[in-house]
Amino acid sequence: MPDQLELSELLRRSFRAHRPQGRSELGDDTNFFEAGYTSVLLTAVLADLVTKGVELTLVDMFRHPTMRLLQAEAARRHGVPDPSPTADALPWEQP
């Protein structure tokens, strides 16, 4: 099972490989569609991810349209604990 860092790197590599021509790399909170990704490009990204063992669907990419949100969903599906602090965490429990 991939860890959070491996999932993040797999996602970034796949999006980079299918980046729209003339566009810069995605930021964590950049919407895929605003960055020029189309459903055809997202399907290519998804196919690449699936071959690498990442369990996501095209619907996930529409529901979680930023790198940060999609990484969190991929981590959830793979059972990887979310390292981000929760709203319920006490200040000394947060990283």
PDB file of N, CA and C in Angstrom:
ATOM      1  N   MET A   1       0.852  -1.190   0.000  1.00  0.00           N
ATOM      2  CA  MET A   1       0.000   0.000   0.000  1.00  0.00           C
ATOM      3  C   MET A   1       0.891   1.244   0.000  1.00  0.00           C
ATOM      4  N   PRO A   2       0.646   2.184  -0.929  1.00  0.00           N
ATOM      5  CA  PRO A   2       1.463   3.395  -0.965  1.00  0.00           C
ATOM      6  C   PRO A   2       1.180   4.296   0.230  1.00  0.00           C
ATOM      7  N   ASP A   3       2.203   5.037   0.652  1.00  0.00           N
ATOM      8  CA  ASP A   3       1.989   5.991   1.736  1.00  0.00           C
ATOM      9  C   ASP A   3       1.590   7.343   1.134  1.00  0.00           C
ATOM     10  N   GLN A   4       1.360   8.325   1.981  1.00  0.00           N
ATOM     11  CA  GLN A   4       0.887   9.647   1.548  1.00  0.00           C
ATOM     12  C   GLN A   4       1.848  10.279   0.537  1.00  0.00           C
ATOM     13  N   LEU A   5       3.133  10.189   0.796  1.00  0.00           N
ATOM     14  CA  LEU A   5       4.121  10.792  -0.091  1.00  0.00           C
ATOM     15  C   LEU A   5       4.150  10.094  -1.451  1.00  0.00           C
ATOM     16  N   GLU A   6       4.078   8.772  -1.455  1.00  0.00           N
ATOM     17  CA  GLU A   6       4.063   8.023  -2.718  1.00  0.00           C
ATOM     18  C   GLU A   6       2.820   8.346  -3.542  1.00  0.00           C
ATOM     19  N   LEU A   7       1.663   8.414  -2.878  1.00  0.00           N
ATOM     20  CA  LEU A   7       0.429   8.775  -3.595  1.00  0.00           C
ATOM     21  C   LEU A   7       0.540  10.167  -4.198  1.00  0.00           C
ATOM     22  N   SER A   8       1.053  11.092  -3.417  1.00  0.00           N
ATOM     23  CA  SER A   8       1.213  12.464  -3.890  1.00  0.00           C
ATOM     24  C   SER A   8       2.109  12.504  -5.120  1.00  0.00           C
ATOM     25  N   GLU A   9       3.219  11.792  -5.073  1.00  0.00           N
ATOM     26  CA  GLU A   9       4.157  11.792  -6.194  1.00  0.00           C
ATOM     27  C   GLU A   9       3.558  11.110  -7.426  1.00  0.00           C
ATOM     28  N   LEU A  10       2.830  10.012  -7.237  1.00  0.00           N
ATOM     29  CA  LEU A  10       2.172   9.343  -8.359  1.00  0.00           C
ATOM     30  C   LEU A  10       1.175  10.277  -9.042  1.00  0.00           C
ATOM     31  N   LEU A  11       0.378  10.973  -8.230  1.00  0.00           N
ATOM     32  CA  LEU A  11      -0.600  11.913  -8.801  1.00  0.00           C
ATOM     33  C   LEU A  11       0.097  13.032  -9.564  1.00  0.00           C
ATOM     34  N   ARG A  12       1.107  13.614  -8.961  1.00  0.00           N
ATOM     35  CA  ARG A  12       1.813  14.722  -9.616  1.00  0.00           C
ATOM     36  C   ARG A  12       2.461  14.290 -10.929  1.00  0.00           C
ATOM     37  N   ARG A  13       3.098  13.123 -10.931  1.00  0.00           N
ATOM     38  CA  ARG A  13       3.729  12.624 -12.165  1.00  0.00           C
ATOM     39  C   ARG A  13       2.701  12.404 -13.267  1.00  0.00           C
ATOM     40  N   SER A  14       1.570  11.819 -12.904  1.00  0.00           N
ATOM     41  CA  SER A  14       0.533  11.539 -13.905  1.00  0.00           C
ATOM     42  C   SER A  14      -0.059  12.828 -14.465  1.00  0.00           C
ATOM     43  N   PHE A  15      -0.327  13.793 -13.603  1.00  0.00           N
ATOM     44  CA  PHE A  15      -0.859  15.071 -14.088  1.00  0.00           C
ATOM     45  C   PHE A  15       0.182  15.798 -14.929  1.00  0.00           C
ATOM     46  N   ARG A  16       1.444  15.728 -14.523  1.00  0.00           N
ATOM     47  CA  ARG A  16       2.522  16.375 -15.281  1.00  0.00           C
ATOM     48  C   ARG A  16       2.646  15.755 -16.682  1.00  0.00           C
ATOM     49  N   ALA A  17       2.512  14.432 -16.767  1.00  0.00           N
ATOM     50  CA  ALA A  17       2.641  13.730 -18.048  1.00  0.00           C
ATOM     51  C   ALA A  17       1.525  14.089 -19.024  1.00  0.00           C
ATOM     52  N   HIS A  18       0.396  14.538 -18.509  1.00  0.00           N
ATOM     53  CA  HIS A  18      -0.763  14.846 -19.362  1.00  0.00           C
ATOM     54  C   HIS A  18      -1.157  16.321 -19.269  1.00  0.00           C
ATOM     55  N   ARG A  19      -0.212  17.151 -18.886  1.00  0.00           N
ATOM     56  CA  ARG A  19      -0.477  18.584 -18.709  1.00  0.00           C
ATOM     57  C   ARG A  19      -0.863  19.236 -20.032  1.00  0.00           C
ATOM     58  N   PRO A  20      -1.884  20.102 -20.010  1.00  0.00           N
ATOM     59  CA  PRO A  20      -2.261  20.814 -21.239  1.00  0.00           C
ATOM     60  C   PRO A  20      -1.079  21.629 -21.772  1.00  0.00           C
ATOM     61  N   GLN A  21      -0.942  21.669 -23.073  1.00  0.00           N
ATOM     62  CA  GLN A  21       0.176  22.368 -23.703  1.00  0.00           C
ATOM     63  C   GLN A  21       0.197  23.838 -23.296  1.00  0.00           C
ATOM     64  N   GLY A  22       1.375  24.302 -22.931  1.00  0.00           N
ATOM     65  CA  GLY A  22       1.557  25.704 -22.574  1.00  0.00           C
ATOM     66  C   GLY A  22       1.124  26.062 -21.165  1.00  0.00           C
ATOM     67  N   ARG A  23       0.728  25.083 -20.373  1.00  0.00           N
ATOM     68  CA  ARG A  23       0.277  25.354 -19.005  1.00  0.00           C
ATOM     69  C   ARG A  23       1.373  25.023 -18.001  1.00  0.00           C
ATOM     70  N   SER A  24       1.365  25.758 -16.891  1.00  0.00           N
ATOM     71  CA  SER A  24       2.343  25.488 -15.839  1.00  0.00           C
ATOM     72  C   SER A  24       1.844  24.346 -14.952  1.00  0.00           C
ATOM     73  N   GLU A  25       2.712  23.893 -14.073  1.00  0.00           N
ATOM     74  CA  GLU A  25       2.365  22.786 -13.189  1.00  0.00           C
ATOM     75  C   GLU A  25       1.242  23.195 -12.238  1.00  0.00           C
ATOM     76  N   LEU A  26       0.432  22.225 -11.877  1.00  0.00           N
ATOM     77  CA  LEU A  26      -0.694  22.473 -10.970  1.00  0.00           C
ATOM     78  C   LEU A  26      -0.218  22.813  -9.566  1.00  0.00           C
ATOM     79  N   GLY A  27      -0.845  23.800  -8.965  1.00  0.00           N
ATOM     80  CA  GLY A  27      -0.643  24.063  -7.546  1.00  0.00           C
ATOM     81  C   GLY A  27      -1.576  23.150  -6.762  1.00  0.00           C
ATOM     82  N   ASP A  28      -1.383  23.065  -5.467  1.00  0.00           N
ATOM     83  CA  ASP A  28      -2.207  22.185  -4.633  1.00  0.00           C
ATOM     84  C   ASP A  28      -3.686  22.534  -4.685  1.00  0.00           C
ATOM     85  N   ASP A  29      -3.992  23.813  -4.850  1.00  0.00           N
ATOM     86  CA  ASP A  29      -5.385  24.244  -4.803  1.00  0.00           C
ATOM     87  C   ASP A  29      -5.908  24.776  -6.143  1.00  0.00           C
ATOM     88  N   THR A  30      -5.192  24.486  -7.217  1.00  0.00           N
ATOM     89  CA  THR A  30      -5.627  24.905  -8.547  1.00  0.00           C
ATOM     90  C   THR A  30      -6.660  23.918  -9.084  1.00  0.00           C
ATOM     91  N   ASN A  31      -7.790  24.441  -9.510  1.00  0.00           N
ATOM     92  CA  ASN A  31      -8.843  23.604 -10.080  1.00  0.00           C
ATOM     93  C   ASN A  31      -8.360  23.033 -11.411  1.00  0.00           C
ATOM     94  N   PHE A  32      -8.522  21.722 -11.600  1.00  0.00           N
ATOM     95  CA  PHE A  32      -8.064  21.066 -12.818  1.00  0.00           C
ATOM     96  C   PHE A  32      -8.642  21.721 -14.068  1.00  0.00           C
ATOM     97  N   PHE A  33      -9.913  22.048 -14.029  1.00  0.00           N
ATOM     98  CA  PHE A  33     -10.595  22.594 -15.205  1.00  0.00           C
ATOM     99  C   PHE A  33     -10.140  24.018 -15.500  1.00  0.00           C
ATOM    100  N   GLU A  34      -9.886  24.800 -14.452  1.00  0.00           N
ATOM    101  CA  GLU A  34      -9.377  26.151 -14.641  1.00  0.00           C
ATOM    102  C   GLU A  34      -7.944  26.121 -15.179  1.00  0.00           C
ATOM    103  N   ALA A  35      -7.228  25.034 -14.923  1.00  0.00           N
ATOM    104  CA  ALA A  35      -5.850  24.874 -15.398  1.00  0.00           C
ATOM    105  C   ALA A  35      -5.801  24.316 -16.817  1.00  0.00           C
ATOM    106  N   GLY A  36      -6.968  24.078 -17.431  1.00  0.00           N
ATOM    107  CA  GLY A  36      -7.011  23.635 -18.811  1.00  0.00           C
ATOM    108  C   GLY A  36      -7.199  22.150 -19.022  1.00  0.00           C
ATOM    109  N   TYR A  37      -7.345  21.389 -17.943  1.00  0.00           N
ATOM    110  CA  TYR A  37      -7.585  19.950 -18.098  1.00  0.00           C
ATOM    111  C   TYR A  37      -9.024  19.730 -18.564  1.00  0.00           C
ATOM    112  N   THR A  38      -9.175  18.866 -19.544  1.00  0.00           N
ATOM    113  CA  THR A  38     -10.497  18.508 -20.049  1.00  0.00           C
ATOM    114  C   THR A  38     -10.830  17.107 -19.552  1.00  0.00           C
ATOM    115  N   SER A  39     -12.050  16.673 -19.789  1.00  0.00           N
ATOM    116  CA  SER A  39     -12.427  15.323 -19.379  1.00  0.00           C
ATOM    117  C   SER A  39     -11.573  14.286 -20.108  1.00  0.00           C
ATOM    118  N   VAL A  40     -11.166  14.578 -21.340  1.00  0.00           N
ATOM    119  CA  VAL A  40     -10.309  13.655 -22.093  1.00  0.00           C
ATOM    120  C   VAL A  40      -8.935  13.551 -21.426  1.00  0.00           C
ATOM    121  N   LEU A  41      -8.357  14.687 -21.044  1.00  0.00           N
ATOM    122  CA  LEU A  41      -7.062  14.661 -20.361  1.00  0.00           C
ATOM    123  C   LEU A  41      -7.167  13.976 -19.001  1.00  0.00           C
ATOM    124  N   LEU A  42      -8.249  14.243 -18.271  1.00  0.00           N
ATOM    125  CA  LEU A  42      -8.419  13.593 -16.970  1.00  0.00           C
ATOM    126  C   LEU A  42      -8.577  12.084 -17.124  1.00  0.00           C
ATOM    127  N   THR A  43      -9.209  11.648 -18.193  1.00  0.00           N
ATOM    128  CA  THR A  43      -9.333  10.209 -18.456  1.00  0.00           C
ATOM    129  C   THR A  43      -7.954   9.604 -18.695  1.00  0.00           C
ATOM    130  N   ALA A  44      -7.089  10.316 -19.397  1.00  0.00           N
ATOM    131  CA  ALA A  44      -5.723   9.843 -19.628  1.00  0.00           C
ATOM    132  C   ALA A  44      -4.940   9.794 -18.319  1.00  0.00           C
ATOM    133  N   VAL A  45      -5.098  10.811 -17.484  1.00  0.00           N
ATOM    134  CA  VAL A  45      -4.447  10.828 -16.163  1.00  0.00           C
ATOM    135  C   VAL A  45      -4.934   9.635 -15.347  1.00  0.00           C
ATOM    136  N   LEU A  46      -6.240   9.423 -15.344  1.00  0.00           N
ATOM    137  CA  LEU A  46      -6.819   8.321 -14.586  1.00  0.00           C
ATOM    138  C   LEU A  46      -6.292   6.969 -15.068  1.00  0.00           C
ATOM    139  N   ALA A  47      -6.237   6.775 -16.370  1.00  0.00           N
ATOM    140  CA  ALA A  47      -5.728   5.511 -16.916  1.00  0.00           C
ATOM    141  C   ALA A  47      -4.297   5.273 -16.459  1.00  0.00           C
ATOM    142  N   ASP A  48      -3.502   6.327 -16.447  1.00  0.00           N
ATOM    143  CA  ASP A  48      -2.120   6.235 -15.983  1.00  0.00           C
ATOM    144  C   ASP A  48      -2.082   5.847 -14.503  1.00  0.00           C
ATOM    145  N   LEU A  49      -2.915   6.479 -13.704  1.00  0.00           N
ATOM    146  CA  LEU A  49      -2.948   6.195 -12.265  1.00  0.00           C
ATOM    147  C   LEU A  49      -3.411   4.772 -11.975  1.00  0.00           C
ATOM    148  N   VAL A  50      -4.422   4.321 -12.694  1.00  0.00           N
ATOM    149  CA  VAL A  50      -4.956   2.972 -12.477  1.00  0.00           C
ATOM    150  C   VAL A  50      -3.889   1.923 -12.772  1.00  0.00           C
ATOM    151  N   THR A  51      -3.094   2.138 -13.820  1.00  0.00           N
ATOM    152  CA  THR A  51      -2.029   1.182 -14.131  1.00  0.00           C
ATOM    153  C   THR A  51      -0.961   1.154 -13.045  1.00  0.00           C
ATOM    154  N   LYS A  52      -0.896   2.211 -12.242  1.00  0.00           N
ATOM    155  CA  LYS A  52       0.073   2.278 -11.138  1.00  0.00           C
ATOM    156  C   LYS A  52      -0.546   1.848  -9.809  1.00  0.00           C
ATOM    157  N   GLY A  53      -1.791   1.360  -9.862  1.00  0.00           N
ATOM    158  CA  GLY A  53      -2.435   0.836  -8.667  1.00  0.00           C
ATOM    159  C   GLY A  53      -3.173   1.845  -7.810  1.00  0.00           C
ATOM    160  N   VAL A  54      -3.384   3.046  -8.325  1.00  0.00           N
ATOM    161  CA  VAL A  54      -4.120   4.069  -7.563  1.00  0.00           C
ATOM    162  C   VAL A  54      -5.604   3.873  -7.815  1.00  0.00           C
ATOM    163  N   GLU A  55      -6.356   3.718  -6.738  1.00  0.00           N
ATOM    164  CA  GLU A  55      -7.796   3.452  -6.836  1.00  0.00           C
ATOM    165  C   GLU A  55      -8.589   4.754  -6.815  1.00  0.00           C
ATOM    166  N   LEU A  56      -8.870   5.268  -8.006  1.00  0.00           N
ATOM    167  CA  LEU A  56      -9.704   6.457  -8.164  1.00  0.00           C
ATOM    168  C   LEU A  56     -10.618   6.234  -9.357  1.00  0.00           C
ATOM    169  N   THR A  57     -11.648   7.071  -9.460  1.00  0.00           N
ATOM    170  CA  THR A  57     -12.551   7.028 -10.607  1.00  0.00           C
ATOM    171  C   THR A  57     -12.601   8.413 -11.240  1.00  0.00           C
ATOM    172  N   LEU A  58     -13.140   8.492 -12.437  1.00  0.00           N
ATOM    173  CA  LEU A  58     -13.305   9.782 -13.088  1.00  0.00           C
ATOM    174  C   LEU A  58     -14.245  10.673 -12.275  1.00  0.00           C
ATOM    175  N   VAL A  59     -15.244  10.067 -11.663  1.00  0.00           N
ATOM    176  CA  VAL A  59     -16.166  10.827 -10.798  1.00  0.00           C
ATOM    177  C   VAL A  59     -15.400  11.465  -9.648  1.00  0.00           C
ATOM    178  N   ASP A  60     -14.418  10.741  -9.090  1.00  0.00           N
ATOM    179  CA  ASP A  60     -13.594  11.306  -8.010  1.00  0.00           C
ATOM    180  C   ASP A  60     -12.879  12.566  -8.482  1.00  0.00           C
ATOM    181  N   MET A  61     -12.416  12.550  -9.735  1.00  0.00           N
ATOM    182  CA  MET A  61     -11.684  13.702 -10.254  1.00  0.00           C
ATOM    183  C   MET A  61     -12.594  14.916 -10.440  1.00  0.00           C
ATOM    184  N   PHE A  62     -13.863  14.671 -10.712  1.00  0.00           N
ATOM    185  CA  PHE A  62     -14.825  15.769 -10.818  1.00  0.00           C
ATOM    186  C   PHE A  62     -15.253  16.249  -9.425  1.00  0.00           C
ATOM    187  N   ARG A  63     -15.399  15.346  -8.493  1.00  0.00           N
ATOM    188  CA  ARG A  63     -15.811  15.715  -7.127  1.00  0.00           C
ATOM    189  C   ARG A  63     -14.685  16.361  -6.331  1.00  0.00           C
ATOM    190  N   HIS A  64     -13.450  16.029  -6.655  1.00  0.00           N
ATOM    191  CA  HIS A  64     -12.280  16.518  -5.925  1.00  0.00           C
ATOM    192  C   HIS A  64     -11.316  17.152  -6.934  1.00  0.00           C
ATOM    193  N   PRO A  65     -11.674  18.333  -7.485  1.00  0.00           N
ATOM    194  CA  PRO A  65     -10.977  18.886  -8.649  1.00  0.00           C
ATOM    195  C   PRO A  65      -9.691  19.678  -8.372  1.00  0.00           C
ATOM    196  N   THR A  66      -9.050  19.450  -7.238  1.00  0.00           N
ATOM    197  CA  THR A  66      -7.734  20.048  -6.994  1.00  0.00           C
ATOM    198  C   THR A  66      -6.795  18.945  -6.537  1.00  0.00           C
ATOM    199  N   MET A  67      -5.511  19.195  -6.643  1.00  0.00           N
ATOM    200  CA  MET A  67      -4.524  18.201  -6.242  1.00  0.00           C
ATOM    201  C   MET A  67      -4.680  17.850  -4.765  1.00  0.00           C
ATOM    202  N   ARG A  68      -4.875  18.859  -3.933  1.00  0.00           N
ATOM    203  CA  ARG A  68      -5.017  18.616  -2.487  1.00  0.00           C
ATOM    204  C   ARG A  68      -6.230  17.717  -2.184  1.00  0.00           C
ATOM    205  N   LEU A  69      -7.368  18.029  -2.802  1.00  0.00           N
ATOM    206  CA  LEU A  69      -8.582  17.253  -2.555  1.00  0.00           C
ATOM    207  C   LEU A  69      -8.473  15.833  -3.120  1.00  0.00           C
ATOM    208  N   LEU A  70      -7.888  15.704  -4.305  1.00  0.00           N
ATOM    209  CA  LEU A  70      -7.758  14.383  -4.915  1.00  0.00           C
ATOM    210  C   LEU A  70      -6.757  13.519  -4.142  1.00  0.00           C
ATOM    211  N   GLN A  71      -5.693  14.118  -3.663  1.00  0.00           N
ATOM    212  CA  GLN A  71      -4.728  13.377  -2.848  1.00  0.00           C
ATOM    213  C   GLN A  71      -5.386  12.861  -1.570  1.00  0.00           C
ATOM    214  N   ALA A  72      -6.202  13.697  -0.955  1.00  0.00           N
ATOM    215  CA  ALA A  72      -6.899  13.279   0.267  1.00  0.00           C
ATOM    216  C   ALA A  72      -7.853  12.120  -0.029  1.00  0.00           C
ATOM    217  N   GLU A  73      -8.547  12.183  -1.145  1.00  0.00           N
ATOM    218  CA  GLU A  73      -9.467  11.104  -1.516  1.00  0.00           C
ATOM    219  C   GLU A  73      -8.696   9.821  -1.828  1.00  0.00           C
ATOM    220  N   ALA A  74      -7.591   9.937  -2.556  1.00  0.00           N
ATOM    221  CA  ALA A  74      -6.768   8.758  -2.859  1.00  0.00           C
ATOM    222  C   ALA A  74      -6.236   8.137  -1.570  1.00  0.00           C
ATOM    223  N   ALA A  75      -5.789   8.973  -0.651  1.00  0.00           N
ATOM    224  CA  ALA A  75      -5.278   8.473   0.630  1.00  0.00           C
ATOM    225  C   ALA A  75      -6.388   7.764   1.407  1.00  0.00           C
ATOM    226  N   ARG A  76      -7.575   8.350   1.412  1.00  0.00           N
ATOM    227  CA  ARG A  76      -8.704   7.739   2.107  1.00  0.00           C
ATOM    228  C   ARG A  76      -9.013   6.365   1.518  1.00  0.00           C
ATOM    229  N   ARG A  77      -9.046   6.286   0.199  1.00  0.00           N
ATOM    230  CA  ARG A  77      -9.350   5.007  -0.473  1.00  0.00           C
ATOM    231  C   ARG A  77      -8.292   3.946  -0.214  1.00  0.00           C
ATOM    232  N   HIS A  78      -7.061   4.383  -0.017  1.00  0.00           N
ATOM    233  CA  HIS A  78      -5.959   3.442   0.217  1.00  0.00           C
ATOM    234  C   HIS A  78      -5.716   3.201   1.707  1.00  0.00           C
ATOM    235  N   GLY A  79      -6.530   3.801   2.554  1.00  0.00           N
ATOM    236  CA  GLY A  79      -6.383   3.595   3.991  1.00  0.00           C
ATOM    237  C   GLY A  79      -5.181   4.288   4.608  1.00  0.00           C
ATOM    238  N   VAL A  80      -4.689   5.332   3.942  1.00  0.00           N
ATOM    239  CA  VAL A  80      -3.543   6.087   4.448  1.00  0.00           C
ATOM    240  C   VAL A  80      -4.072   7.153   5.393  1.00  0.00           C
ATOM    241  N   PRO A  81      -3.550   7.219   6.612  1.00  0.00           N
ATOM    242  CA  PRO A  81      -4.028   8.238   7.551  1.00  0.00           C
ATOM    243  C   PRO A  81      -3.744   9.647   7.035  1.00  0.00           C
ATOM    244  N   ASP A  82      -4.685  10.544   7.259  1.00  0.00           N
ATOM    245  CA  ASP A  82      -4.548  11.939   6.855  1.00  0.00           C
ATOM    246  C   ASP A  82      -3.623  12.646   7.846  1.00  0.00           C
ATOM    247  N   PRO A  83      -2.479  13.167   7.379  1.00  0.00           N
ATOM    248  CA  PRO A  83      -1.543  13.803   8.302  1.00  0.00           C
ATOM    249  C   PRO A  83      -1.933  15.224   8.697  1.00  0.00           C
ATOM    250  N   SER A  84      -2.958  15.782   8.053  1.00  0.00           N
ATOM    251  CA  SER A  84      -3.340  17.159   8.369  1.00  0.00           C
ATOM    252  C   SER A  84      -4.088  17.214   9.696  1.00  0.00           C
ATOM    253  N   PRO A  85      -3.938  18.323  10.417  1.00  0.00           N
ATOM    254  CA  PRO A  85      -4.634  18.449  11.697  1.00  0.00           C
ATOM    255  C   PRO A  85      -6.144  18.518  11.490  1.00  0.00           C
ATOM    256  N   THR A  86      -6.881  17.996  12.428  1.00  0.00           N
ATOM    257  CA  THR A  86      -8.338  18.059  12.333  1.00  0.00           C
ATOM    258  C   THR A  86      -8.855  19.230  13.137  1.00  0.00           C
ATOM    259  N   ALA A  87     -10.077  19.593  12.860  1.00  0.00           N
ATOM    260  CA  ALA A  87     -10.676  20.716  13.578  1.00  0.00           C
ATOM    261  C   ALA A  87     -10.821  20.405  15.065  1.00  0.00           C
ATOM    262  N   ASP A  88     -10.918  19.111  15.398  1.00  0.00           N
ATOM    263  CA  ASP A  88     -11.103  18.717  16.784  1.00  0.00           C
ATOM    264  C   ASP A  88      -9.797  18.553  17.559  1.00  0.00           C
ATOM    265  N   ALA A  89      -8.668  18.625  16.866  1.00  0.00           N
ATOM    266  CA  ALA A  89      -7.384  18.407  17.536  1.00  0.00           C
ATOM    267  C   ALA A  89      -7.048  19.585  18.433  1.00  0.00           C
ATOM    268  N   LEU A  90      -6.470  19.269  19.559  1.00  0.00           N
ATOM    269  CA  LEU A  90      -6.005  20.304  20.483  1.00  0.00           C
ATOM    270  C   LEU A  90      -4.698  20.886  19.939  1.00  0.00           C
ATOM    271  N   PRO A  91      -4.363  22.113  20.289  1.00  0.00           N
ATOM    272  CA  PRO A  91      -3.172  22.756  19.713  1.00  0.00           C
ATOM    273  C   PRO A  91      -1.897  21.922  19.857  1.00  0.00           C
ATOM    274  N   TRP A  92      -1.710  21.255  20.979  1.00  0.00           N
ATOM    275  CA  TRP A  92      -0.496  20.469  21.185  1.00  0.00           C
ATOM    276  C   TRP A  92      -0.534  19.125  20.450  1.00  0.00           C
ATOM    277  N   GLU A  93      -1.700  18.753  19.910  1.00  0.00           N
ATOM    278  CA  GLU A  93      -1.817  17.524  19.136  1.00  0.00           C
ATOM    279  C   GLU A  93      -1.584  17.749  17.639  1.00  0.00           C
ATOM    280  N   GLN A  94      -1.546  19.018  17.234  1.00  0.00           N
ATOM    281  CA  GLN A  94      -1.359  19.331  15.821  1.00  0.00           C
ATOM    282  C   GLN A  94       0.137  19.356  15.509  1.00  0.00           C
ATOM    283  N   PRO A  95       0.487  18.970  14.291  1.00  0.00           N
ATOM    284  CA  PRO A  95       1.913  18.959  13.927  1.00  0.00           C
ATOM    285  C   PRO A  95       2.507  20.337  13.881  1.00  0.00           C
TER     286      PRO A  95
END
